[in-house]
mmCIF file with all atom_site columns, C-alpha atoms in Angstrom:
data_model
loop_
_atom_site.group_PDB
_atom_site.id
_atom_site.type_symbol
_atom_site.label_atom_id
_atom_site.label_alt_id
_atom_site.label_comp_id
_atom_site.label_asym_id
_atom_site.label_entity_id
_atom_site.label_seq_id
_atom_site.pdbx_PDB_ins_code
_atom_site.Cartn_x
_atom_site.Cartn_y
_atom_site.Cartn_z
_atom_site.occupancy
_atom_site.B_iso_or_equiv
_atom_site.pdbx_formal_charge
_atom_site.auth_seq_id
_atom_site.auth_comp_id
_atom_site.auth_asym_id
_atom_site.auth_atom_id
_atom_site.pdbx_PDB_model_num
ATOM 1   C CA . ILE C 1 1   ? -53.095 -33.813 9.885  1.00 0.00 ? 1   ILE C CA 1
ATOM 2   C CA . VAL C 1 2   ? -53.779 -30.731 12.028 1.00 0.00 ? 2   VAL C CA 1
ATOM 3   C CA . MET C 1 3   ? -56.681 -30.805 14.478 1.00 0.00 ? 3   MET C CA 1
ATOM 4   C CA . THR C 1 4   ? -58.220 -27.435 15.375 1.00 0.00 ? 4   THR C CA 1
ATOM 5   C CA . GLN C 1 5   ? -60.667 -27.059 18.271 1.00 0.00 ? 5   GLN C CA 1
ATOM 6   C CA . SER C 1 6   ? -63.028 -24.182 18.869 1.00 0.00 ? 6   SER C CA 1
ATOM 7   C CA . PRO C 1 7   ? -63.630 -22.212 20.902 1.00 0.00 ? 7   PRO C CA 1
ATOM 8   C CA . ALA C 1 8   ? -60.494 -22.149 23.051 1.00 0.00 ? 8   ALA C CA 1
ATOM 9   C CA . THR C 1 9   ? -62.658 -21.354 26.088 1.00 0.00 ? 9   THR C CA 1
ATOM 10  C CA . LEU C 1 10  ? -66.389 -21.904 26.482 1.00 0.00 ? 10  LEU C CA 1
ATOM 11  C CA . SER C 1 11  ? -68.380 -20.417 29.377 1.00 0.00 ? 11  SER C CA 1
ATOM 12  C CA . VAL C 1 12  ? -71.661 -22.204 30.102 1.00 0.00 ? 12  VAL C CA 1
ATOM 13  C CA . SER C 1 13  ? -74.025 -22.309 33.071 1.00 0.00 ? 13  SER C CA 1
ATOM 14  C CA . PRO C 1 14  ? -74.765 -25.589 34.857 1.00 0.00 ? 14  PRO C CA 1
ATOM 15  C CA . GLY C 1 15  ? -77.782 -27.319 33.349 1.00 0.00 ? 15  GLY C CA 1
ATOM 16  C CA . GLU C 1 16  ? -77.240 -25.785 29.930 1.00 0.00 ? 16  GLU C CA 1
ATOM 17  C CA . ARG C 1 17  ? -75.970 -27.444 26.770 1.00 0.00 ? 17  ARG C CA 1
ATOM 18  C CA . ALA C 1 18  ? -72.355 -27.194 25.650 1.00 0.00 ? 18  ALA C CA 1
ATOM 19  C CA . THR C 1 19  ? -71.212 -27.702 22.063 1.00 0.00 ? 19  THR C CA 1
ATOM 20  C CA . LEU C 1 20  ? -67.508 -28.135 21.305 1.00 0.00 ? 20  LEU C CA 1
ATOM 21  C CA . SER C 1 21  ? -66.079 -28.301 17.787 1.00 0.00 ? 21  SER C CA 1
ATOM 22  C CA . CYS C 1 22  ? -63.114 -30.042 16.239 1.00 0.00 ? 22  CYS C CA 1
ATOM 23  C CA . ARG C 1 23  ? -61.934 -29.673 12.656 1.00 0.00 ? 23  ARG C CA 1
ATOM 24  C CA . ALA C 1 24  ? -59.378 -31.808 10.825 1.00 0.00 ? 24  ALA C CA 1
ATOM 25  C CA . SER C 1 25  ? -57.163 -30.383 8.083  1.00 0.00 ? 25  SER C CA 1
ATOM 26  C CA . GLN C 1 26  ? -58.037 -33.415 5.945  1.00 0.00 ? 26  GLN C CA 1
ATOM 27  C CA . SER C 1 27  ? -60.521 -36.213 6.235  1.00 0.00 ? 27  SER C CA 1
ATOM 28  C CA . VAL C 1 28  ? -60.069 -38.609 9.160  1.00 0.00 ? 28  VAL C CA 1
ATOM 29  C CA . SER C 1 29  ? -63.230 -40.524 8.274  1.00 0.00 ? 29  SER C CA 1
ATOM 30  C CA . GLY C 1 30  ? -64.837 -41.507 11.599 1.00 0.00 ? 30  GLY C CA 1
ATOM 31  C CA . ASN C 1 31  ? -61.526 -42.100 13.373 1.00 0.00 ? 31  ASN C CA 1
ATOM 32  C CA . LEU C 1 32  ? -61.881 -39.483 16.051 1.00 0.00 ? 32  LEU C CA 1
ATOM 33  C CA . ALA C 1 33  ? -61.863 -39.606 19.841 1.00 0.00 ? 33  ALA C CA 1
ATOM 34  C CA . TRP C 1 34  ? -62.741 -37.100 22.567 1.00 0.00 ? 34  TRP C CA 1
ATOM 35  C CA . TYR C 1 35  ? -61.099 -36.888 25.996 1.00 0.00 ? 35  TYR C CA 1
ATOM 36  C CA . GLN C 1 36  ? -61.828 -35.012 29.208 1.00 0.00 ? 36  GLN C CA 1
ATOM 37  C CA . GLN C 1 37  ? -59.014 -33.847 31.473 1.00 0.00 ? 37  GLN C CA 1
ATOM 38  C CA . LYS C 1 38  ? -59.361 -32.302 34.904 1.00 0.00 ? 38  LYS C CA 1
ATOM 39  C CA . PRO C 1 39  ? -56.505 -30.488 36.679 1.00 0.00 ? 39  PRO C CA 1
ATOM 40  C CA . GLY C 1 40  ? -53.872 -32.864 38.014 1.00 0.00 ? 40  GLY C CA 1
ATOM 41  C CA . GLN C 1 41  ? -55.514 -35.909 36.431 1.00 0.00 ? 41  GLN C CA 1
ATOM 42  C CA . ALA C 1 42  ? -54.836 -38.082 33.421 1.00 0.00 ? 42  ALA C CA 1
ATOM 43  C CA . PRO C 1 43  ? -57.170 -37.702 30.438 1.00 0.00 ? 43  PRO C CA 1
ATOM 44  C CA . ARG C 1 44  ? -60.292 -39.867 30.277 1.00 0.00 ? 44  ARG C CA 1
ATOM 45  C CA . LEU C 1 45  ? -61.685 -41.306 27.056 1.00 0.00 ? 45  LEU C CA 1
ATOM 46  C CA . LEU C 1 46  ? -65.249 -40.120 26.418 1.00 0.00 ? 46  LEU C CA 1
ATOM 47  C CA . ILE C 1 47  ? -65.993 -40.921 22.777 1.00 0.00 ? 47  ILE C CA 1
ATOM 48  C CA . TYR C 1 48  ? -64.331 -43.029 20.090 1.00 0.00 ? 48  TYR C CA 1
ATOM 49  C CA . GLY C 1 49  ? -65.292 -43.712 16.509 1.00 0.00 ? 49  GLY C CA 1
ATOM 50  C CA . ALA C 1 50  ? -66.649 -40.133 16.486 1.00 0.00 ? 50  ALA C CA 1
ATOM 51  C CA . SER C 1 51  ? -69.906 -41.115 18.181 1.00 0.00 ? 51  SER C CA 1
ATOM 52  C CA . THR C 1 52  ? -69.503 -44.195 20.427 1.00 0.00 ? 52  THR C CA 1
ATOM 53  C CA . ARG C 1 53  ? -69.450 -43.527 24.156 1.00 0.00 ? 53  ARG C CA 1
ATOM 54  C CA . ALA C 1 54  ? -66.669 -45.266 26.063 1.00 0.00 ? 54  ALA C CA 1
ATOM 55  C CA . THR C 1 55  ? -67.519 -47.582 28.939 1.00 0.00 ? 55  THR C CA 1
ATOM 56  C CA . GLY C 1 56  ? -69.147 -45.796 31.855 1.00 0.00 ? 56  GLY C CA 1
ATOM 57  C CA . ILE C 1 57  ? -69.580 -42.443 30.114 1.00 0.00 ? 57  ILE C CA 1
ATOM 58  C CA . PRO C 1 58  ? -72.937 -40.782 30.887 1.00 0.00 ? 58  PRO C CA 1
ATOM 59  C CA . VAL C 1 59  ? -75.481 -40.440 28.098 1.00 0.00 ? 59  VAL C CA 1
ATOM 60  C CA . ARG C 1 60  ? -75.372 -36.641 28.349 1.00 0.00 ? 60  ARG C CA 1
ATOM 61  C CA . PHE C 1 61  ? -72.111 -36.860 26.371 1.00 0.00 ? 61  PHE C CA 1
ATOM 62  C CA . SER C 1 62  ? -72.588 -37.367 22.630 1.00 0.00 ? 62  SER C CA 1
ATOM 63  C CA . GLY C 1 63  ? -70.337 -37.116 19.611 1.00 0.00 ? 63  GLY C CA 1
ATOM 64  C CA . SER C 1 64  ? -71.146 -36.546 15.973 1.00 0.00 ? 64  SER C CA 1
ATOM 65  C CA . GLY C 1 65  ? -69.513 -35.811 12.647 1.00 0.00 ? 65  GLY C CA 1
ATOM 66  C CA . SER C 1 66  ? -67.310 -37.448 10.060 1.00 0.00 ? 66  SER C CA 1
ATOM 67  C CA . GLY C 1 67  ? -64.644 -36.453 7.579  1.00 0.00 ? 67  GLY C CA 1
ATOM 68  C CA . THR C 1 68  ? -63.322 -33.104 8.794  1.00 0.00 ? 68  THR C CA 1
ATOM 69  C CA . GLU C 1 69  ? -66.006 -31.687 11.093 1.00 0.00 ? 69  GLU C CA 1
ATOM 70  C CA . PHE C 1 70  ? -66.819 -33.099 14.520 1.00 0.00 ? 70  PHE C CA 1
ATOM 71  C CA . THR C 1 71  ? -68.841 -32.032 17.528 1.00 0.00 ? 71  THR C CA 1
ATOM 72  C CA . LEU C 1 72  ? -68.948 -33.036 21.182 1.00 0.00 ? 72  LEU C CA 1
ATOM 73  C CA . THR C 1 73  ? -72.213 -32.137 22.897 1.00 0.00 ? 73  THR C CA 1
ATOM 74  C CA . ILE C 1 74  ? -72.873 -32.218 26.615 1.00 0.00 ? 74  ILE C CA 1
ATOM 75  C CA . SER C 1 75  ? -76.623 -31.994 26.954 1.00 0.00 ? 75  SER C CA 1
ATOM 76  C CA . SER C 1 76  ? -77.045 -30.697 30.515 1.00 0.00 ? 76  SER C CA 1
ATOM 77  C CA . LEU C 1 77  ? -73.855 -29.621 32.209 1.00 0.00 ? 77  LEU C CA 1
ATOM 78  C CA . GLN C 1 78  ? -73.086 -30.975 35.648 1.00 0.00 ? 78  GLN C CA 1
ATOM 79  C CA . SER C 1 79  ? -70.532 -29.430 37.989 1.00 0.00 ? 79  SER C CA 1
ATOM 80  C CA . GLU C 1 80  ? -68.100 -32.300 37.340 1.00 0.00 ? 80  GLU C CA 1
ATOM 81  C CA . ASP C 1 81  ? -68.105 -31.604 33.581 1.00 0.00 ? 81  ASP C CA 1
ATOM 82  C CA . PHE C 1 82  ? -66.097 -28.398 33.813 1.00 0.00 ? 82  PHE C CA 1
ATOM 83  C CA . ALA C 1 83  ? -62.716 -29.430 32.464 1.00 0.00 ? 83  ALA C CA 1
ATOM 84  C CA . VAL C 1 84  ? -60.545 -29.324 29.349 1.00 0.00 ? 84  VAL C CA 1
ATOM 85  C CA . TYR C 1 85  ? -61.665 -31.391 26.357 1.00 0.00 ? 85  TYR C CA 1
ATOM 86  C CA . TYR C 1 86  ? -59.409 -32.692 23.598 1.00 0.00 ? 86  TYR C CA 1
ATOM 87  C CA . CYS C 1 87  ? -60.183 -34.277 20.263 1.00 0.00 ? 87  CYS C CA 1
ATOM 88  C CA . GLN C 1 88  ? -57.746 -36.730 18.663 1.00 0.00 ? 88  GLN C CA 1
ATOM 89  C CA . GLN C 1 89  ? -57.578 -38.334 15.245 1.00 0.00 ? 89  GLN C CA 1
ATOM 90  C CA . TYR C 1 90  ? -56.248 -41.818 14.586 1.00 0.00 ? 90  TYR C CA 1
ATOM 91  C CA . ASN C 1 91  ? -56.844 -42.142 10.875 1.00 0.00 ? 91  ASN C CA 1
ATOM 92  C CA . SER C 1 92  ? -53.552 -41.249 9.268  1.00 0.00 ? 92  SER C CA 1
ATOM 93  C CA . TRP C 1 93  ? -50.940 -43.691 7.972  1.00 0.00 ? 93  TRP C CA 1
ATOM 94  C CA . PRO C 1 94  ? -48.276 -44.039 9.125  1.00 0.00 ? 94  PRO C CA 1
ATOM 95  C CA . PRO C 1 95  ? -50.178 -43.559 12.353 1.00 0.00 ? 95  PRO C CA 1
ATOM 96  C CA . MET C 1 96  ? -49.928 -40.152 13.977 1.00 0.00 ? 96  MET C CA 1
ATOM 97  C CA . TYR C 1 97  ? -52.404 -39.775 16.803 1.00 0.00 ? 97  TYR C CA 1
ATOM 98  C CA . THR C 1 98  ? -52.756 -36.001 16.600 1.00 0.00 ? 98  THR C CA 1
ATOM 99  C CA . PHE C 1 99  ? -54.539 -34.092 19.373 1.00 0.00 ? 99  PHE C CA 1
ATOM 100 C CA . GLY C 1 100 ? -56.336 -30.799 19.070 1.00 0.00 ? 100 GLY C CA 1
ATOM 101 C CA . GLN C 1 101 ? -55.153 -27.944 21.288 1.00 0.00 ? 101 GLN C CA 1
ATOM 102 C CA . GLY C 1 102 ? -58.083 -28.333 23.681 1.00 0.00 ? 102 GLY C CA 1
ATOM 103 C CA . THR C 1 103 ? -61.218 -26.450 24.720 1.00 0.00 ? 103 THR C CA 1
ATOM 104 C CA . LYS C 1 104 ? -61.534 -25.284 28.304 1.00 0.00 ? 104 LYS C CA 1
ATOM 105 C CA . LEU C 1 105 ? -65.129 -25.554 29.501 1.00 0.00 ? 105 LEU C CA 1
ATOM 106 C CA . GLU C 1 106 ? -65.666 -23.175 32.400 1.00 0.00 ? 106 GLU C CA 1
ATOM 107 C CA . ILE C 1 107 ? -68.553 -22.227 34.633 1.00 0.00 ? 107 ILE C CA 1
ATOM 108 C CA . LYS C 1 108 ? -70.450 -19.112 33.584 1.00 0.00 ? 108 LYS C CA 1
ATOM 109 C CA . GLN T 2 1   ? -58.307 -53.709 38.416 1.00 0.00 ? 1   GLN T CA 1
ATOM 110 C CA . VAL T 2 2   ? -57.101 -52.352 35.095 1.00 0.00 ? 2   VAL T CA 1
ATOM 111 C CA . GLN T 2 3   ? -54.041 -50.242 35.806 1.00 0.00 ? 3   GLN T CA 1
ATOM 112 C CA . LEU T 2 4   ? -51.020 -48.611 34.205 1.00 0.00 ? 4   LEU T CA 1
ATOM 113 C CA . VAL T 2 5   ? -48.247 -47.287 36.441 1.00 0.00 ? 5   VAL T CA 1
ATOM 114 C CA . GLU T 2 6   ? -45.414 -45.187 35.042 1.00 0.00 ? 6   GLU T CA 1
ATOM 115 C CA . SER T 2 7   ? -41.999 -44.776 36.618 1.00 0.00 ? 7   SER T CA 1
ATOM 116 C CA . GLY T 2 8   ? -38.537 -43.491 35.782 1.00 0.00 ? 8   GLY T CA 1
ATOM 117 C CA . GLY T 2 9   ? -39.138 -39.763 35.588 1.00 0.00 ? 9   GLY T CA 1
ATOM 118 C CA . GLY T 2 10  ? -36.781 -37.238 37.128 1.00 0.00 ? 10  GLY T CA 1
ATOM 119 C CA . VAL T 2 11  ? -34.510 -34.278 36.534 1.00 0.00 ? 11  VAL T CA 1
ATOM 120 C CA . VAL T 2 12  ? -31.884 -34.672 33.812 1.00 0.00 ? 12  VAL T CA 1
ATOM 121 C CA . GLN T 2 13  ? -29.487 -32.334 32.032 1.00 0.00 ? 13  GLN T CA 1
ATOM 122 C CA . PRO T 2 14  ? -29.891 -31.479 28.350 1.00 0.00 ? 14  PRO T CA 1
ATOM 123 C CA . GLY T 2 15  ? -28.244 -34.035 26.097 1.00 0.00 ? 15  GLY T CA 1
ATOM 124 C CA . ARG T 2 16  ? -28.532 -36.849 28.622 1.00 0.00 ? 16  ARG T CA 1
ATOM 125 C CA . SER T 2 17  ? -30.735 -39.946 28.550 1.00 0.00 ? 17  SER T CA 1
ATOM 126 C CA . LEU T 2 18  ? -33.616 -41.295 30.597 1.00 0.00 ? 18  LEU T CA 1
ATOM 127 C CA . ARG T 2 19  ? -35.707 -44.468 30.422 1.00 0.00 ? 19  ARG T CA 1
ATOM 128 C CA . LEU T 2 20  ? -39.374 -44.531 31.381 1.00 0.00 ? 20  LEU T CA 1
ATOM 129 C CA . SER T 2 21  ? -41.328 -47.666 32.239 1.00 0.00 ? 21  SER T CA 1
ATOM 130 C CA . CYS T 2 22  ? -45.012 -48.471 32.405 1.00 0.00 ? 22  CYS T CA 1
ATOM 131 C CA . ALA T 2 23  ? -46.276 -51.531 34.286 1.00 0.00 ? 23  ALA T CA 1
ATOM 132 C CA . ALA T 2 24  ? -49.623 -52.922 33.169 1.00 0.00 ? 24  ALA T CA 1
ATOM 133 C CA . SER T 2 25  ? -52.006 -55.055 35.193 1.00 0.00 ? 25  SER T CA 1
ATOM 134 C CA . GLY T 2 26  ? -55.608 -56.223 35.139 1.00 0.00 ? 26  GLY T CA 1
ATOM 135 C CA . PHE T 2 27  ? -55.917 -56.685 31.384 1.00 0.00 ? 27  PHE T CA 1
ATOM 136 C CA . SER T 2 28  ? -54.416 -58.661 28.527 1.00 0.00 ? 28  SER T CA 1
ATOM 137 C CA . PHE T 2 29  ? -51.456 -56.373 27.875 1.00 0.00 ? 29  PHE T CA 1
ATOM 138 C CA . SER T 2 30  ? -50.147 -58.403 24.941 1.00 0.00 ? 30  SER T CA 1
ATOM 139 C CA . SER T 2 31  ? -53.398 -57.829 23.025 1.00 0.00 ? 31  SER T CA 1
ATOM 140 C CA . TYR T 2 32  ? -53.267 -54.027 22.980 1.00 0.00 ? 32  TYR T CA 1
ATOM 141 C CA . GLY T 2 33  ? -51.343 -51.351 21.187 1.00 0.00 ? 33  GLY T CA 1
ATOM 142 C CA . MET T 2 34  ? -49.688 -48.939 23.588 1.00 0.00 ? 34  MET T CA 1
ATOM 143 C CA . HIS T 2 35  ? -48.761 -45.263 23.470 1.00 0.00 ? 35  HIS T CA 1
ATOM 144 C CA . TRP T 2 36  ? -46.723 -42.631 25.185 1.00 0.00 ? 36  TRP T CA 1
ATOM 145 C CA . VAL T 2 37  ? -48.365 -39.195 25.401 1.00 0.00 ? 37  VAL T CA 1
ATOM 146 C CA . ARG T 2 38  ? -46.824 -36.146 27.044 1.00 0.00 ? 38  ARG T CA 1
ATOM 147 C CA . GLN T 2 39  ? -48.033 -32.824 28.399 1.00 0.00 ? 39  GLN T CA 1
ATOM 148 C CA . ALA T 2 40  ? -45.694 -29.895 28.906 1.00 0.00 ? 40  ALA T CA 1
ATOM 149 C CA . PRO T 2 41  ? -46.443 -27.624 31.888 1.00 0.00 ? 41  PRO T CA 1
ATOM 150 C CA . GLY T 2 42  ? -49.642 -25.665 31.220 1.00 0.00 ? 42  GLY T CA 1
ATOM 151 C CA . LYS T 2 43  ? -49.944 -27.053 27.689 1.00 0.00 ? 43  LYS T CA 1
ATOM 152 C CA . GLY T 2 44  ? -52.067 -29.551 25.813 1.00 0.00 ? 44  GLY T CA 1
ATOM 153 C CA . LEU T 2 45  ? -51.581 -33.219 25.057 1.00 0.00 ? 45  LEU T CA 1
ATOM 154 C CA . GLU T 2 46  ? -48.922 -34.333 22.574 1.00 0.00 ? 46  GLU T CA 1
ATOM 155 C CA . TRP T 2 47  ? -48.811 -37.872 21.244 1.00 0.00 ? 47  TRP T CA 1
ATOM 156 C CA . VAL T 2 48  ? -45.233 -39.213 21.365 1.00 0.00 ? 48  VAL T CA 1
ATOM 157 C CA . ALA T 2 49  ? -45.105 -42.824 20.157 1.00 0.00 ? 49  ALA T CA 1
ATOM 158 C CA . VAL T 2 50  ? -47.108 -45.989 19.506 1.00 0.00 ? 50  VAL T CA 1
ATOM 159 C CA . ILE T 2 51  ? -46.202 -49.665 19.467 1.00 0.00 ? 51  ILE T CA 1
ATOM 160 C CA . TRP T 2 52  ? -48.395 -52.447 18.113 1.00 0.00 ? 52  TRP T CA 1
ATOM 161 C CA . TYR T 2 53  ? -49.622 -55.231 20.394 1.00 0.00 ? 53  TYR T CA 1
ATOM 162 C CA . ASP T 2 54  ? -46.836 -57.571 19.254 1.00 0.00 ? 54  ASP T CA 1
ATOM 163 C CA . GLY T 2 55  ? -44.113 -54.932 18.965 1.00 0.00 ? 55  GLY T CA 1
ATOM 164 C CA . GLY T 2 56  ? -44.056 -55.425 15.220 1.00 0.00 ? 56  GLY T CA 1
ATOM 165 C CA . ASN T 2 57  ? -44.771 -51.813 14.322 1.00 0.00 ? 57  ASN T CA 1
ATOM 166 C CA . LYS T 2 58  ? -43.724 -48.574 15.975 1.00 0.00 ? 58  LYS T CA 1
ATOM 167 C CA . ASP T 2 59  ? -44.199 -44.940 15.089 1.00 0.00 ? 59  ASP T CA 1
ATOM 168 C CA . TYR T 2 60  ? -43.115 -41.618 16.512 1.00 0.00 ? 60  TYR T CA 1
ATOM 169 C CA . ALA T 2 61  ? -44.012 -37.957 16.498 1.00 0.00 ? 61  ALA T CA 1
ATOM 170 C CA . ASP T 2 62  ? -41.636 -35.913 14.362 1.00 0.00 ? 62  ASP T CA 1
ATOM 171 C CA . SER T 2 63  ? -40.503 -34.042 17.484 1.00 0.00 ? 63  SER T CA 1
ATOM 172 C CA . VAL T 2 64  ? -38.938 -37.201 18.982 1.00 0.00 ? 64  VAL T CA 1
ATOM 173 C CA . LYS T 2 65  ? -38.108 -39.320 15.941 1.00 0.00 ? 65  LYS T CA 1
ATOM 174 C CA . GLY T 2 66  ? -34.508 -40.517 16.017 1.00 0.00 ? 66  GLY T CA 1
ATOM 175 C CA . ARG T 2 67  ? -34.111 -39.694 19.730 1.00 0.00 ? 67  ARG T CA 1
ATOM 176 C CA . PHE T 2 68  ? -36.798 -41.769 21.478 1.00 0.00 ? 68  PHE T CA 1
ATOM 177 C CA . THR T 2 69  ? -37.402 -45.527 21.221 1.00 0.00 ? 69  THR T CA 1
ATOM 178 C CA . ILE T 2 70  ? -40.572 -47.268 22.337 1.00 0.00 ? 70  ILE T CA 1
ATOM 179 C CA . SER T 2 71  ? -40.447 -50.952 23.261 1.00 0.00 ? 71  SER T CA 1
ATOM 180 C CA . ARG T 2 72  ? -42.434 -53.563 25.146 1.00 0.00 ? 72  ARG T CA 1
ATOM 181 C CA . ASP T 2 73  ? -41.926 -56.843 26.958 1.00 0.00 ? 73  ASP T CA 1
ATOM 182 C CA . ASN T 2 74  ? -45.163 -58.800 26.810 1.00 0.00 ? 74  ASN T CA 1
ATOM 183 C CA . SER T 2 75  ? -43.754 -61.479 29.127 1.00 0.00 ? 75  SER T CA 1
ATOM 184 C CA . LYS T 2 76  ? -43.407 -58.824 31.846 1.00 0.00 ? 76  LYS T CA 1
ATOM 185 C CA . ASN T 2 77  ? -46.426 -56.657 30.917 1.00 0.00 ? 77  ASN T CA 1
ATOM 186 C CA . THR T 2 78  ? -44.120 -53.685 30.593 1.00 0.00 ? 78  THR T CA 1
ATOM 187 C CA . LEU T 2 79  ? -43.873 -50.770 28.177 1.00 0.00 ? 79  LEU T CA 1
ATOM 188 C CA . SER T 2 80  ? -40.739 -48.624 27.946 1.00 0.00 ? 80  SER T CA 1
ATOM 189 C CA . LEU T 2 81  ? -39.584 -45.356 26.427 1.00 0.00 ? 81  LEU T CA 1
ATOM 190 C CA . GLN T 2 82  ? -35.854 -44.783 25.971 1.00 0.00 ? 82  GLN T CA 1
ATOM 191 C CA . MET T 2 83  ? -35.236 -41.067 25.645 1.00 0.00 ? 83  MET T CA 1
ATOM 192 C CA . ASN T 2 84  ? -31.845 -39.923 24.338 1.00 0.00 ? 84  ASN T CA 1
ATOM 193 C CA . SER T 2 85  ? -30.428 -36.480 23.532 1.00 0.00 ? 85  SER T CA 1
ATOM 194 C CA . LEU T 2 86  ? -32.998 -34.842 25.776 1.00 0.00 ? 86  LEU T CA 1
ATOM 195 C CA . ARG T 2 87  ? -33.894 -31.201 25.237 1.00 0.00 ? 87  ARG T CA 1
ATOM 196 C CA . THR T 2 88  ? -35.504 -28.631 27.498 1.00 0.00 ? 88  THR T CA 1
ATOM 197 C CA . ALA T 2 89  ? -38.581 -28.869 25.219 1.00 0.00 ? 89  ALA T CA 1
ATOM 198 C CA . ASP T 2 90  ? -38.993 -32.508 26.328 1.00 0.00 ? 90  ASP T CA 1
ATOM 199 C CA . THR T 2 91  ? -39.932 -31.352 29.834 1.00 0.00 ? 91  THR T CA 1
ATOM 200 C CA . ALA T 2 92  ? -43.407 -32.768 30.475 1.00 0.00 ? 92  ALA T CA 1
ATOM 201 C CA . VAL T 2 93  ? -45.568 -35.240 32.286 1.00 0.00 ? 93  VAL T CA 1
ATOM 202 C CA . TYR T 2 94  ? -45.338 -38.508 30.342 1.00 0.00 ? 94  TYR T CA 1
ATOM 203 C CA . TYR T 2 95  ? -48.349 -40.808 30.271 1.00 0.00 ? 95  TYR T CA 1
ATOM 204 C CA . CYS T 2 96  ? -48.619 -44.339 28.968 1.00 0.00 ? 96  CYS T CA 1
ATOM 205 C CA . ALA T 2 97  ? -51.983 -45.307 27.525 1.00 0.00 ? 97  ALA T CA 1
ATOM 206 C CA . SER T 2 98  ? -53.565 -48.323 25.853 1.00 0.00 ? 98  SER T CA 1
ATOM 207 C CA . GLY T 2 99  ? -55.825 -48.671 22.830 1.00 0.00 ? 99  GLY T CA 1
ATOM 208 C CA . MET T 2 100 ? -55.593 -48.057 19.118 1.00 0.00 ? 100 MET T CA 1
ATOM 209 C CA . SER T 2 101 ? -59.091 -46.676 18.494 1.00 0.00 ? 101 SER T CA 1
ATOM 210 C CA . GLY T 2 102 ? -59.180 -44.276 21.380 1.00 0.00 ? 102 GLY T CA 1
ATOM 211 C CA . MET T 2 103 ? -56.875 -44.547 24.392 1.00 0.00 ? 103 MET T CA 1
ATOM 212 C CA . ASP T 2 104 ? -59.113 -46.056 27.040 1.00 0.00 ? 104 ASP T CA 1
ATOM 213 C CA . VAL T 2 105 ? -56.684 -46.715 29.897 1.00 0.00 ? 105 VAL T CA 1
ATOM 214 C CA . TRP T 2 106 ? -54.143 -44.158 31.126 1.00 0.00 ? 106 TRP T CA 1
ATOM 215 C CA . GLY T 2 107 ? -51.502 -44.142 33.810 1.00 0.00 ? 107 GLY T CA 1
ATOM 216 C CA . GLN T 2 108 ? -51.131 -41.340 36.331 1.00 0.00 ? 108 GLN T CA 1
ATOM 217 C CA . GLY T 2 109 ? -48.039 -39.949 34.581 1.00 0.00 ? 109 GLY T CA 1
ATOM 218 C CA . THR T 2 110 ? -44.385 -39.479 35.450 1.00 0.00 ? 110 THR T CA 1
ATOM 219 C CA . THR T 2 111 ? -42.650 -36.101 35.330 1.00 0.00 ? 111 THR T CA 1
ATOM 220 C CA . VAL T 2 112 ? -39.526 -35.503 33.269 1.00 0.00 ? 112 VAL T CA 1
ATOM 221 C CA . THR T 2 113 ? -37.666 -32.237 33.754 1.00 0.00 ? 113 THR T CA 1
ATOM 222 C CA . VAL T 2 114 ? -34.789 -31.413 31.423 1.00 0.00 ? 114 VAL T CA 1
ATOM 223 C CA . SER T 2 115 ? -32.740 -28.611 32.903 1.00 0.00 ? 115 SER T CA 1
ATOM 224 C CA . SER T 2 116 ? -29.140 -27.616 33.398 1.00 0.00 ? 116 SER T CA 1
#
């Protein structure tokens, strides 16, 4: 399964909404996670099960979608949200936990 | 607190071997599937391998299959990755991570450089 994220880079102003997309080459049902990674840091789990926020993740982060089309929405961007975001599927068998190539969210 | 700490990275020549370790603390290690994920310099995340909570099932990315072996010792709360026949393309930061439906705990990473 190939995961494709778009756009590669997204420029948004603080306080605005950001919408990131992830497409799977075949259905992954709802078995999709989103991660945030800042420079020099390990990734952090944001969303699993396509729409469930991980522990401690602010409500401004939301996930939606199923099958092959998924979206991560950040409702009102804060300065700490500018980072790279990855989607990952965990549906295939035998298990292959494929990541997308990432979307860099930068300050406009 | 919940923590994963990797070790064992370093500089190694192509064709040689290296063994990475990941020490877990603060959670019930033996209840969780574990992964290795790597990130080449300036690149994205690449999943490498997974092992079930009891070690009964393992799987690998095609890029490492037949060269890398994932294992765990639940009595010592330790995850390992034996890397053989290393290639320059294996140069990366290697992370261990826990969780099968989303990787919710990550280590800080250990750097492996394969160079002659």
